[in-house]
mmCIF file of C-alpha atoms in Angstrom:
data_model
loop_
_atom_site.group_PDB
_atom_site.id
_atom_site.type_symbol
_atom_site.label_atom_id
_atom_site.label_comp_id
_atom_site.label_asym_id
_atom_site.label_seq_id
_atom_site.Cartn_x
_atom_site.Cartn_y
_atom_site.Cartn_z
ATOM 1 C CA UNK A 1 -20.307 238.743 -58.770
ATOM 2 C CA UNK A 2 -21.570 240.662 -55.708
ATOM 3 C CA UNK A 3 -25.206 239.168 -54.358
ATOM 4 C CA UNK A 4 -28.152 241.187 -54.004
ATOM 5 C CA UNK A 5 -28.014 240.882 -50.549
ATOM 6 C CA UNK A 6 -24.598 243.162 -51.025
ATOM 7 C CA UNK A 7 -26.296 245.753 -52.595
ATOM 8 C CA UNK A 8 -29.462 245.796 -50.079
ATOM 9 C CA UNK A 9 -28.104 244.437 -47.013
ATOM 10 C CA UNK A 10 -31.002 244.989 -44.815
ATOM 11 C CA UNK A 11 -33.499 242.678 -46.975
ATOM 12 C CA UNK A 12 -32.803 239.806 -44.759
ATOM 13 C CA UNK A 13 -33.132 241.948 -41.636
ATOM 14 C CA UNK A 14 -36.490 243.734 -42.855
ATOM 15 C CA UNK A 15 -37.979 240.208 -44.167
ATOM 16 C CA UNK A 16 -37.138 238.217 -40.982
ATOM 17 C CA UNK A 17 -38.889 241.726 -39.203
ATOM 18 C CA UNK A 18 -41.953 241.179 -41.612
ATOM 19 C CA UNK A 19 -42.085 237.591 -40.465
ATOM 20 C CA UNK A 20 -42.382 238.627 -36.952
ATOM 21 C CA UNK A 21 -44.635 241.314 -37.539
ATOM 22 C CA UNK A 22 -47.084 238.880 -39.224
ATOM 23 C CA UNK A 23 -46.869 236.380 -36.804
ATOM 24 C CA UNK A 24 -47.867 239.154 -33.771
ATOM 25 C CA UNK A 25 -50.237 240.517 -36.310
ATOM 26 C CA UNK A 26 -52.199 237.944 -36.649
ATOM 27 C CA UNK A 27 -52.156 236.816 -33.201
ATOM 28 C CA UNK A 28 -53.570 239.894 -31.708
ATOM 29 C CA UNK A 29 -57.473 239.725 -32.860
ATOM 30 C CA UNK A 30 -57.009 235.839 -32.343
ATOM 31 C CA UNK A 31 -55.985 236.840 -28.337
ATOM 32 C CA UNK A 32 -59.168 239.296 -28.244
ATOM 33 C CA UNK A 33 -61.491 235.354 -29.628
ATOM 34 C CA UNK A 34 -60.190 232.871 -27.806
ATOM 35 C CA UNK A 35 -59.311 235.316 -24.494
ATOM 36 C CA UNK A 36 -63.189 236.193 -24.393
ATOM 37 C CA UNK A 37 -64.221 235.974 -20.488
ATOM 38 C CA UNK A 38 -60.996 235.231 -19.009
ATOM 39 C CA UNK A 39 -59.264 237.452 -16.990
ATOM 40 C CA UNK A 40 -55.960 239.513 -18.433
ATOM 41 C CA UNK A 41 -53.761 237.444 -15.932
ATOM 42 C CA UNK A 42 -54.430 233.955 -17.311
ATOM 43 C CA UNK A 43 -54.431 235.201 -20.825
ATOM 44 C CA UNK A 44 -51.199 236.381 -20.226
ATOM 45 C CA UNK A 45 -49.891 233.061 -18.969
ATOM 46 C CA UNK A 46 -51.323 231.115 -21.458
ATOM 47 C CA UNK A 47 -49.868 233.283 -24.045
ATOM 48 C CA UNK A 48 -46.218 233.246 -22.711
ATOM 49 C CA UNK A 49 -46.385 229.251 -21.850
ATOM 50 C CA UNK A 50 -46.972 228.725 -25.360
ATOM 51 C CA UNK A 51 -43.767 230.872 -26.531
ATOM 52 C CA UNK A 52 -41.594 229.191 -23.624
ATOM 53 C CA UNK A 53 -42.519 225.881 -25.113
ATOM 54 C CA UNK A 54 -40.837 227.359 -28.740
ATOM 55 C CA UNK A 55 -37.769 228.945 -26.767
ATOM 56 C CA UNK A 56 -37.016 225.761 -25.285
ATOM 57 C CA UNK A 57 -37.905 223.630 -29.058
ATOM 58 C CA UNK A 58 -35.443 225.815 -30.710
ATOM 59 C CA UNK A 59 -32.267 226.291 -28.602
ATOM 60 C CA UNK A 60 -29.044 226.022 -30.496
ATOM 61 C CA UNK A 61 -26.083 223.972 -29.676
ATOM 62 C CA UNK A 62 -22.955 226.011 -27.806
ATOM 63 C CA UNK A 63 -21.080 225.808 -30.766
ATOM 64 C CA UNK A 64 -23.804 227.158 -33.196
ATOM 65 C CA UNK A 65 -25.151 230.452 -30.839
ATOM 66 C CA UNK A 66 -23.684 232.553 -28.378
ATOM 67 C CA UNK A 67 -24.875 231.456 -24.544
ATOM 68 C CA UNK A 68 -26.641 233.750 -22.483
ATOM 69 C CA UNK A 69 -24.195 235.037 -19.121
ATOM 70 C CA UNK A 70 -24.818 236.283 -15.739
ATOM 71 C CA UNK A 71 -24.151 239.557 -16.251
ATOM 72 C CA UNK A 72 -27.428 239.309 -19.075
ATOM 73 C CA UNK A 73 -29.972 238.434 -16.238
ATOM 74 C CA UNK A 74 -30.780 242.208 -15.107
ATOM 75 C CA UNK A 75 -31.849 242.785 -18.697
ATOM 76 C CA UNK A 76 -33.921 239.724 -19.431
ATOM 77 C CA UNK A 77 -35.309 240.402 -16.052
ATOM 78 C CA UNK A 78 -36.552 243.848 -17.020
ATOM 79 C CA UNK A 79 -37.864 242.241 -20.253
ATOM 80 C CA UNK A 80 -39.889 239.939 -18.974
ATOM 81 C CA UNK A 81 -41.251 242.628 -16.435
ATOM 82 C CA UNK A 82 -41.971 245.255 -19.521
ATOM 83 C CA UNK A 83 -42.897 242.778 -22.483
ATOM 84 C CA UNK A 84 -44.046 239.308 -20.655
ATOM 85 C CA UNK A 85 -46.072 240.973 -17.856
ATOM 86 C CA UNK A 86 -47.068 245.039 -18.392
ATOM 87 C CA UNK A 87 -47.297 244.491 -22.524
ATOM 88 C CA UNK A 88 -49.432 241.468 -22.521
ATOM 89 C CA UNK A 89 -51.812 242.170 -19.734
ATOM 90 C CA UNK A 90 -52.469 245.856 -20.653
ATOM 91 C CA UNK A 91 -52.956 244.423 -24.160
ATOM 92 C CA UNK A 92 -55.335 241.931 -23.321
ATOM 93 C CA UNK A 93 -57.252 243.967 -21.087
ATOM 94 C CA UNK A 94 -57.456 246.362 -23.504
ATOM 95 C CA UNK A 95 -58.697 244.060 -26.277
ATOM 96 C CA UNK A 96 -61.708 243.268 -23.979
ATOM 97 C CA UNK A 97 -62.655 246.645 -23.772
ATOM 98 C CA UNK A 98 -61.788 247.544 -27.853
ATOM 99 C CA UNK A 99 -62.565 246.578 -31.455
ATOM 100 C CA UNK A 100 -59.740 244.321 -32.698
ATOM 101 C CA UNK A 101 -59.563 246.090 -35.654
ATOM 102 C CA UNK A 102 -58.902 249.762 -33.697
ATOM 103 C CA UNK A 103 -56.329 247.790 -30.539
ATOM 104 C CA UNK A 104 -54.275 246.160 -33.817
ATOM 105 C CA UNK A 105 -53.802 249.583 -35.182
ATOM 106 C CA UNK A 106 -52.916 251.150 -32.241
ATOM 107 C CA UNK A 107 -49.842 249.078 -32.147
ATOM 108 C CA UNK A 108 -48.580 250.961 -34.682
ATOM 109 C CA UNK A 109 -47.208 253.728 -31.589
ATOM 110 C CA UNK A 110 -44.678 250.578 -30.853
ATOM 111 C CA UNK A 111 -42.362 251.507 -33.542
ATOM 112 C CA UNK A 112 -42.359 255.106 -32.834
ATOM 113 C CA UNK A 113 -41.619 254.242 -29.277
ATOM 114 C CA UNK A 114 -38.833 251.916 -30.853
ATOM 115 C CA UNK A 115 -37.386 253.914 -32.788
ATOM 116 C CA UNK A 116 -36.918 257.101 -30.445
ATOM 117 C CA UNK A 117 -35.402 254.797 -27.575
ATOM 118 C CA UNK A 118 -33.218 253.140 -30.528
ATOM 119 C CA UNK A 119 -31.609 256.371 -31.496
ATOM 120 C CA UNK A 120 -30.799 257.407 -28.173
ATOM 121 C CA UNK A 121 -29.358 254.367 -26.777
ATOM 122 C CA UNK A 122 -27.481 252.921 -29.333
ATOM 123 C CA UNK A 123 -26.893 256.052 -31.384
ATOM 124 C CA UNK A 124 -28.206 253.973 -34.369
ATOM 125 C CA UNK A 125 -27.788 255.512 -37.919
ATOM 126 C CA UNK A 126 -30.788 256.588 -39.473
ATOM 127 C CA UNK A 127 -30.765 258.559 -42.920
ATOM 128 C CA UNK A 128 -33.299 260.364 -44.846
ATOM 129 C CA UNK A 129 -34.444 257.103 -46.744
ATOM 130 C CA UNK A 130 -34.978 255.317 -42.715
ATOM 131 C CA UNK A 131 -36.774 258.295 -41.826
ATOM 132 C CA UNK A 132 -39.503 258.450 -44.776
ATOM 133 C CA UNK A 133 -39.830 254.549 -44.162
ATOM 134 C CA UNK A 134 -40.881 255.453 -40.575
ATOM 135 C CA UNK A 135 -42.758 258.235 -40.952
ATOM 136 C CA UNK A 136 -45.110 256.648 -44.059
ATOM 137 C CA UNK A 137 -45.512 253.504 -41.676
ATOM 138 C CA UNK A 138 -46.533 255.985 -38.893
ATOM 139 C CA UNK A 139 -48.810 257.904 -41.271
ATOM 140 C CA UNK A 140 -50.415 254.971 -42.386
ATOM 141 C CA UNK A 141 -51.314 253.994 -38.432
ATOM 142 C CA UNK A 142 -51.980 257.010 -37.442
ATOM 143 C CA UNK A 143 -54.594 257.521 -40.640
ATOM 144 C CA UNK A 144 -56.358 254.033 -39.641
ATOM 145 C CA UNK A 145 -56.292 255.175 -35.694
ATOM 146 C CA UNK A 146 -57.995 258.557 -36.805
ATOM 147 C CA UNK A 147 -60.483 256.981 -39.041
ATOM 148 C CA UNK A 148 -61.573 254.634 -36.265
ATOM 149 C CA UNK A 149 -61.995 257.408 -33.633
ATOM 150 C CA UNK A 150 -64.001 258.819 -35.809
ATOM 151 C CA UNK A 151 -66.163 256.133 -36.627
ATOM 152 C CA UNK A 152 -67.201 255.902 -33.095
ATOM 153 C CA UNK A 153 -65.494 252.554 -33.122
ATOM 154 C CA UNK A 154 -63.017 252.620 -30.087
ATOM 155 C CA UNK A 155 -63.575 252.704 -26.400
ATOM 156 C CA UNK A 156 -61.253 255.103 -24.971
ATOM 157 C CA UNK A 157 -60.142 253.226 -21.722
ATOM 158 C CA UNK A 158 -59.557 250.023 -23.672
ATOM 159 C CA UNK A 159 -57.542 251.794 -26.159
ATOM 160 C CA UNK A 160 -55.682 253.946 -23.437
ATOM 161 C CA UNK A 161 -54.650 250.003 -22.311
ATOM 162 C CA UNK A 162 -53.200 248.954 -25.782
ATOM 163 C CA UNK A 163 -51.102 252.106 -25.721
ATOM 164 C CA UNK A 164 -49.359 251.342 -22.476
ATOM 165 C CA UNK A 165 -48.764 247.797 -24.253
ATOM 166 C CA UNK A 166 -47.139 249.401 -26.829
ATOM 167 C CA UNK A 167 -44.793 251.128 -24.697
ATOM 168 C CA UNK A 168 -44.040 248.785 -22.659
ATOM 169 C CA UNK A 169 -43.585 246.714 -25.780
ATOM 170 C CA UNK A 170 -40.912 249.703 -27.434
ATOM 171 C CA UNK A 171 -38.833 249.379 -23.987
ATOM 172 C CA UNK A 172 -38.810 245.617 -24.527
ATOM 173 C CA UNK A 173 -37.825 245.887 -28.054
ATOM 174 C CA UNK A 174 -35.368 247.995 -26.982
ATOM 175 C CA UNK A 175 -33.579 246.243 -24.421
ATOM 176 C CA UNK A 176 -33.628 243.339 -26.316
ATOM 177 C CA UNK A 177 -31.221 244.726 -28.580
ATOM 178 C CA UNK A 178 -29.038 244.063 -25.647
ATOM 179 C CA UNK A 179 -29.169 240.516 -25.967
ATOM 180 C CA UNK A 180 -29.563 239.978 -29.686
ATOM 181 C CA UNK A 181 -26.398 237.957 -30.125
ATOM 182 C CA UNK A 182 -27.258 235.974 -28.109
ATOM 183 C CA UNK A 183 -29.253 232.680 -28.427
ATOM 184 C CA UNK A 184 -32.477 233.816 -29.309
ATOM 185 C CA UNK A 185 -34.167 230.637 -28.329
ATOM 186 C CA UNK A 186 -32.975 230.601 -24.731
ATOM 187 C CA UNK A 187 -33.955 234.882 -24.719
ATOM 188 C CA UNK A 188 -37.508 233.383 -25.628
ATOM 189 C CA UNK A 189 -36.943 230.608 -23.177
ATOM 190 C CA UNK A 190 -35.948 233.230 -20.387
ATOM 191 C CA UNK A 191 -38.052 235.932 -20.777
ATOM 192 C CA UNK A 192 -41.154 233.671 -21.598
ATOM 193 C CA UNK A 193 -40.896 231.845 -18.415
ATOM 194 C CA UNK A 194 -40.743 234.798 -16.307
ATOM 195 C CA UNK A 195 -43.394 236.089 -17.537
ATOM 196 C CA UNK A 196 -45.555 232.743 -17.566
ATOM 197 C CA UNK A 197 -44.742 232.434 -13.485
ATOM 198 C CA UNK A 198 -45.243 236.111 -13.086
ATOM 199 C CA UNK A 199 -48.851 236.245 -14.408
ATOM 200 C CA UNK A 200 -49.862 233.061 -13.147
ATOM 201 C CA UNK A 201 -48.914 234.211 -9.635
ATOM 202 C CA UNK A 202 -50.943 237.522 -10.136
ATOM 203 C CA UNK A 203 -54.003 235.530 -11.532
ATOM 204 C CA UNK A 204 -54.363 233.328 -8.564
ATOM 205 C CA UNK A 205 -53.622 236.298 -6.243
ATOM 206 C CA UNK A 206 -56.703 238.338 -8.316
ATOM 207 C CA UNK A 207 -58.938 235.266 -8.408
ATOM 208 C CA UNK A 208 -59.106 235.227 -12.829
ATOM 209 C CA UNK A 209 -61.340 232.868 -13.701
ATOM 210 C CA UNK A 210 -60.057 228.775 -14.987
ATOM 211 C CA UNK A 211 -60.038 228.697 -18.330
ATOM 212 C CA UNK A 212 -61.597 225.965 -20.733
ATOM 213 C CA UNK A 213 -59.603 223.671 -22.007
ATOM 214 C CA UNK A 214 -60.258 224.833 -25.353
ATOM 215 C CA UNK A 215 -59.001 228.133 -24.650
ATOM 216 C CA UNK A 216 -56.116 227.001 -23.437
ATOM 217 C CA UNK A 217 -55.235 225.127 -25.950
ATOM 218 C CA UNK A 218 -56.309 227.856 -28.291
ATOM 219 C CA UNK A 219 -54.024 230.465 -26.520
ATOM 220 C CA UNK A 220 -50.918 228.519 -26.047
ATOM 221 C CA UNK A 221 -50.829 227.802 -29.731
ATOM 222 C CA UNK A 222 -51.610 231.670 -30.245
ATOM 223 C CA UNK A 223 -48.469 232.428 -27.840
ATOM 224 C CA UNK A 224 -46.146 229.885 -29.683
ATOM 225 C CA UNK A 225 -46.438 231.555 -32.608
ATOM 226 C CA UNK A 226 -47.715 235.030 -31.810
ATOM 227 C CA UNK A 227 -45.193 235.663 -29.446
ATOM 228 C CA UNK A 228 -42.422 232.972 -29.016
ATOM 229 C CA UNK A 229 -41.946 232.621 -32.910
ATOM 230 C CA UNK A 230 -42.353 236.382 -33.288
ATOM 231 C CA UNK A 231 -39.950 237.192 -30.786
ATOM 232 C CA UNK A 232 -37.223 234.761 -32.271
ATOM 233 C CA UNK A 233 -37.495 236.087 -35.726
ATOM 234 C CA UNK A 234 -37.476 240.182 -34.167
ATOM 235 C CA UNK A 235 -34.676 239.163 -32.050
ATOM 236 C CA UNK A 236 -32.608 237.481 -35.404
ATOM 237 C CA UNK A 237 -33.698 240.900 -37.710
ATOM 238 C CA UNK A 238 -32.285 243.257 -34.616
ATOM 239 C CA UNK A 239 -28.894 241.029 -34.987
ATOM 240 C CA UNK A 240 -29.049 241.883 -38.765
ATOM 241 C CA UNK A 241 -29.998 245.560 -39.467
ATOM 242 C CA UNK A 242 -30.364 247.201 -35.500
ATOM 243 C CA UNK A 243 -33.256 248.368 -32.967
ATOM 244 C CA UNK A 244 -35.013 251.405 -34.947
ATOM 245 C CA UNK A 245 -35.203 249.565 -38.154
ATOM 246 C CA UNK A 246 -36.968 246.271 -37.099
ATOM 247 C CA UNK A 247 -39.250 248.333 -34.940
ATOM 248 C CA UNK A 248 -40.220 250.529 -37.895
ATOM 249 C CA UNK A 249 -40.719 247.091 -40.206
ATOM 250 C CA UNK A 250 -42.494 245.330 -37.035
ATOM 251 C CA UNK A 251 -45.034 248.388 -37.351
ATOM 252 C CA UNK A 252 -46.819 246.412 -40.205
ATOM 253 C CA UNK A 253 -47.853 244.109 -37.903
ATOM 254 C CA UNK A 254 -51.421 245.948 -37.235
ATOM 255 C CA UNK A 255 -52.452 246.219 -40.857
ATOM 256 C CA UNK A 256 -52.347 242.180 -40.397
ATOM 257 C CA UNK A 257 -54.172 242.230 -37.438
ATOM 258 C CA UNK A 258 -56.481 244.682 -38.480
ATOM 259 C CA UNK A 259 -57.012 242.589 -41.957
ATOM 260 C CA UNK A 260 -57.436 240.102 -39.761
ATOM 261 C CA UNK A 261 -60.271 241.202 -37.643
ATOM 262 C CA UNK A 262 -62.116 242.403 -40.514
ATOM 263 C CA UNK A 263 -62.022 238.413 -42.073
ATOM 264 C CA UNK A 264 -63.053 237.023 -38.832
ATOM 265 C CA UNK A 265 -66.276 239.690 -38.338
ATOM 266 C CA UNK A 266 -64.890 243.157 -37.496
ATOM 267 C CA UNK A 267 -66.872 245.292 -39.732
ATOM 268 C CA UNK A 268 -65.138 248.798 -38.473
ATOM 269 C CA UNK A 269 -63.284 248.890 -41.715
ATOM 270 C CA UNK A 270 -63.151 251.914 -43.854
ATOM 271 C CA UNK A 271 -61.630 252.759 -47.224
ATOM 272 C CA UNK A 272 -59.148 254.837 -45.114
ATOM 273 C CA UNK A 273 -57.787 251.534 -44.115
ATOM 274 C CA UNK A 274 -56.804 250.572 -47.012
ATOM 275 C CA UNK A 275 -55.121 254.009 -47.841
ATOM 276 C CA UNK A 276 -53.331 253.491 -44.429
ATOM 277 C CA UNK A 277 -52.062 250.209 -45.314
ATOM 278 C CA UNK A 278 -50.706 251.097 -48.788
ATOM 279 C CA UNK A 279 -48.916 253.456 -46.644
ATOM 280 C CA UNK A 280 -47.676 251.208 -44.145
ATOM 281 C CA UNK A 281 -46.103 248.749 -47.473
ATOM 282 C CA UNK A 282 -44.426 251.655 -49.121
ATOM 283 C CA UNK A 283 -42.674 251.718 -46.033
ATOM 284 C CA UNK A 284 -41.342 248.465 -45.586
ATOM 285 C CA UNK A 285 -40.339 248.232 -49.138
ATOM 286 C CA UNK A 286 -38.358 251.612 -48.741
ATOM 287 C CA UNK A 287 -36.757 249.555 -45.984
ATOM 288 C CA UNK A 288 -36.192 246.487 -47.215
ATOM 289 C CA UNK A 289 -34.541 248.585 -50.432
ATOM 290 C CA UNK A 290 -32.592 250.703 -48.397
ATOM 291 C CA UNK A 291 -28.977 250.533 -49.085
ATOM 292 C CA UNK A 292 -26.330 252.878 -46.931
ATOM 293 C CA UNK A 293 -22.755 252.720 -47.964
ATOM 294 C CA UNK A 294 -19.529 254.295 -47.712
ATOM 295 C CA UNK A 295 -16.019 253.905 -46.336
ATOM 296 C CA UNK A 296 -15.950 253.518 -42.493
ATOM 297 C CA UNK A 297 -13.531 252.303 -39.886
ATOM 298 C CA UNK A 298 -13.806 249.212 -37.527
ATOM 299 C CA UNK A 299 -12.059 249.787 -34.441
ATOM 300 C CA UNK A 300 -10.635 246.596 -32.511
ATOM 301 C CA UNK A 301 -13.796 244.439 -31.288
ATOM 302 C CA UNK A 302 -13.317 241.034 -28.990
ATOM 303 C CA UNK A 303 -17.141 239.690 -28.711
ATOM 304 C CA UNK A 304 -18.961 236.536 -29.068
ATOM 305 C CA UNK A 305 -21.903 235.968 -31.352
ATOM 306 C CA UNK A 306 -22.954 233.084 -34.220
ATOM 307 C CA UNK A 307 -21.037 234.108 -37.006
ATOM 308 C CA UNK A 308 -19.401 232.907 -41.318
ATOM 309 C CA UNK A 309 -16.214 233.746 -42.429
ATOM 310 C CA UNK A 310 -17.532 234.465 -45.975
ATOM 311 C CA UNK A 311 -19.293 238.214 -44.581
ATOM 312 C CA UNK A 312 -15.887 240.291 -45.202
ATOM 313 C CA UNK A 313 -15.365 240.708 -41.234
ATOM 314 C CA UNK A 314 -14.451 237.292 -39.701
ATOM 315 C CA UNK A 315 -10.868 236.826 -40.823
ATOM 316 C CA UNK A 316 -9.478 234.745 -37.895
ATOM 317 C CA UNK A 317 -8.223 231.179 -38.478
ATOM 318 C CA UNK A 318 -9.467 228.306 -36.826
ATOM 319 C CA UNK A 319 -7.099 224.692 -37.336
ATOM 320 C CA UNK A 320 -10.334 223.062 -38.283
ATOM 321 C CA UNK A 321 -11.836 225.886 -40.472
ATOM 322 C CA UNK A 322 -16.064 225.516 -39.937
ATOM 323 C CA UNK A 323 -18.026 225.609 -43.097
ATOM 324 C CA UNK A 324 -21.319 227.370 -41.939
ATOM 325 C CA UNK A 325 -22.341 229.490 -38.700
ATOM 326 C CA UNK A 326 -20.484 229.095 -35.648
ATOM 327 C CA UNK A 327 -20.151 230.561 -32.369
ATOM 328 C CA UNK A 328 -16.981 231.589 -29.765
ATOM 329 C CA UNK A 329 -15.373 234.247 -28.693
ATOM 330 C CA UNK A 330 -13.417 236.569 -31.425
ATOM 331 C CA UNK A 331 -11.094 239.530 -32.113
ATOM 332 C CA UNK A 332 -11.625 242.027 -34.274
ATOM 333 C CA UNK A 333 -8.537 244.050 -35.824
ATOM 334 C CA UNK A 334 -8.762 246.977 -37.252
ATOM 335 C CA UNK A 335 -9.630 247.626 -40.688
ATOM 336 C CA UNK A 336 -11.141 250.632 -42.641
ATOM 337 C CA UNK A 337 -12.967 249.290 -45.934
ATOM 338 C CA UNK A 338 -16.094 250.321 -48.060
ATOM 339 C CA UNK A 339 -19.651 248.506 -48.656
ATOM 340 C CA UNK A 340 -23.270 248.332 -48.080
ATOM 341 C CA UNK A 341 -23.932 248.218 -44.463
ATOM 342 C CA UNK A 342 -26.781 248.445 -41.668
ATOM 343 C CA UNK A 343 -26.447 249.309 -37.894
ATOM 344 C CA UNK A 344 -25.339 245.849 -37.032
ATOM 345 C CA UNK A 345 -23.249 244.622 -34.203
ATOM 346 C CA UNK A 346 -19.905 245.335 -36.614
ATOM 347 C CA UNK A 347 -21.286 248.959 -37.929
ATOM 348 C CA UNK A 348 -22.770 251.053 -35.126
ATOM 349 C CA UNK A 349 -20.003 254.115 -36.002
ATOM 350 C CA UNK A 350 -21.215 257.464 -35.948
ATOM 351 C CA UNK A 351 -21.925 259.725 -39.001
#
């Protein structure tokens, strides 16, 4: 009998994107408390030593997940530059100068800025059912955004600063697709680190102020699970259902921030909220329901990634046969076969 994960193969992919998305969710109004009076730079740091520290925690052996290679350091190097450096210290600028209620919802623009790149770098597959799912998630953001403005809650420079986060956050997202089967702990290990010497360079150079060593501690926990747990479960969800999707599910993450905000004081909530964020779960469920099948070719494929042989893809021999997740370089023959399928690393065919 067929699993339920046959039928709806991108429920693991949208719920380990929902985990990440509440993790950076939550994190963001906890950056705008504990980052009060410090300067971008240092919040920055303290943020990305914290997610180092999980990177280097939750490396996987050689044989269990694919190692990172030369050829991969231009593109963790250009992550690290857009989403350890630009997306952090626009974002915590910006939350100095915002509500946390209005900077979580303006995060909602990442998964727009996802999902465009997505499409036209990978060619990802995205059918009617993808596009409502984006579009409600976007409509619910763009509601709560509106309903701030109008509120007279925002401050336009400090909200101008969140949006270049999210940008810089959808080219990092991107990219990252790049790299997604690969280890994700030593990604978060690479990319955090950069990032951690790259803003504590700048705030010595700009003179940020020391901060307490509550605050530290306070910020590097935030990072370790704001944004080096976050990033390991986005990176995992991109490996299992693609770019555009996990973006578009990761665009729930300012409804919890938002929520968030409100608990811990932030009284800039509205009843258009909560329309906004009905919105925003309609969407997730349509893509964590979304089911896309038909009969498709696989062309021949050598690659490396942590894989089973029980998915319906991996039918090499080994003299030792593993009995769980594994990693090593593979061939692919071709075969042309029918079932449920998401833009993965085995499906990205065109329509």
């Amino acid at each position: 009998m067929p699993s339920r994960l046959t039928y709806l193969p991108a429920l693991r992919g949208g719920l380990l994107a929902l985990l990440a998305a509440v993790l950076f969710g939550i994190s963001t109004p906890l950056v705008q408390r504990f980052g009060s009076g410090l300067g971008a730079f240092t919040t920055a740091a303290l943020l990305y030593a914290g997610a180092a520290a999980v990177g280097a925690l939750s490396r996987q052996r050689v044989e269990r997940e694919a190692r990172m290679v030369r050829g991969d350091l231009p593109r963790l190097m250009a992550m690290a530059a857009f989403g350890a450096v630009l997306g952090p210290v626009a974002m915590a600028w910006g939350l100095q100068h915002t509500s946390g209620t209005s900077a979580s919802l303006m995060l909602t623009l990442e998964a727009l800025f996802t999902a465009v790149l997505a499409r036209y770098l990978y060619q990802e597959t995205m059918d009617r059912r993808v596009w409502a799912a984006m579009l409600l998630l976007l409509a619910g953001g763009v509601a709560l955004v509106l309903d701030q403005g109008r509120s007279g809650g925002t401050q336009l420079w400090g909200l101008l600063a969140v949006l270049l986060a999210t940008a810089a956050w959808g080219a990092d997202n991107t990219l990252s697709r790049g790299l997604a089967e690969r280890d994700p702990g030593q990604v978060v290990l690479g990319k955090a680190v950069m990032g951690a010497l790259a803003t504590t360079v700048l705030a010595l150079l700009f003179g940020d102020p020391l901060p307490t060593p509550g605050a530290t501690v306070a910020l590097f926990l935030v990072g370790a699970t704001g944004y080096g747990l976050s990033l390991r479960f986005y990176l995992l969800a991109q490996r299992a259902f693609g770019a555009a999707r996990t973006g578009s599910v990761f665009a729930f993450a300012p409804f919890i921030g938002a929520a968030l905000a409100i608990a811990l004081g932030d009284r800039s909530g509205t009843w258009v909220m909560a329309v906004g964020g009905v919105l925003m779960m309609l969407g997730v469920t349509l893509h964590l329901a979304e089911s896309h099948g038909h009969e498709h070719e696989h062309d021949p494929l050598d690659h490396e990634h942590a894989h089973s042989h029980d998915d319906g893809h991996h039918t090499h021999t080994h003299d030792v046969m593993p009995g769980g997740p594994h990693s090593h370089r593979h061939t692919h023959e071709p075969l042309r076969h029918n079932h449920a399928h998401v833009p993965d690393a085995h499906h990205r065919h065109e329509h």
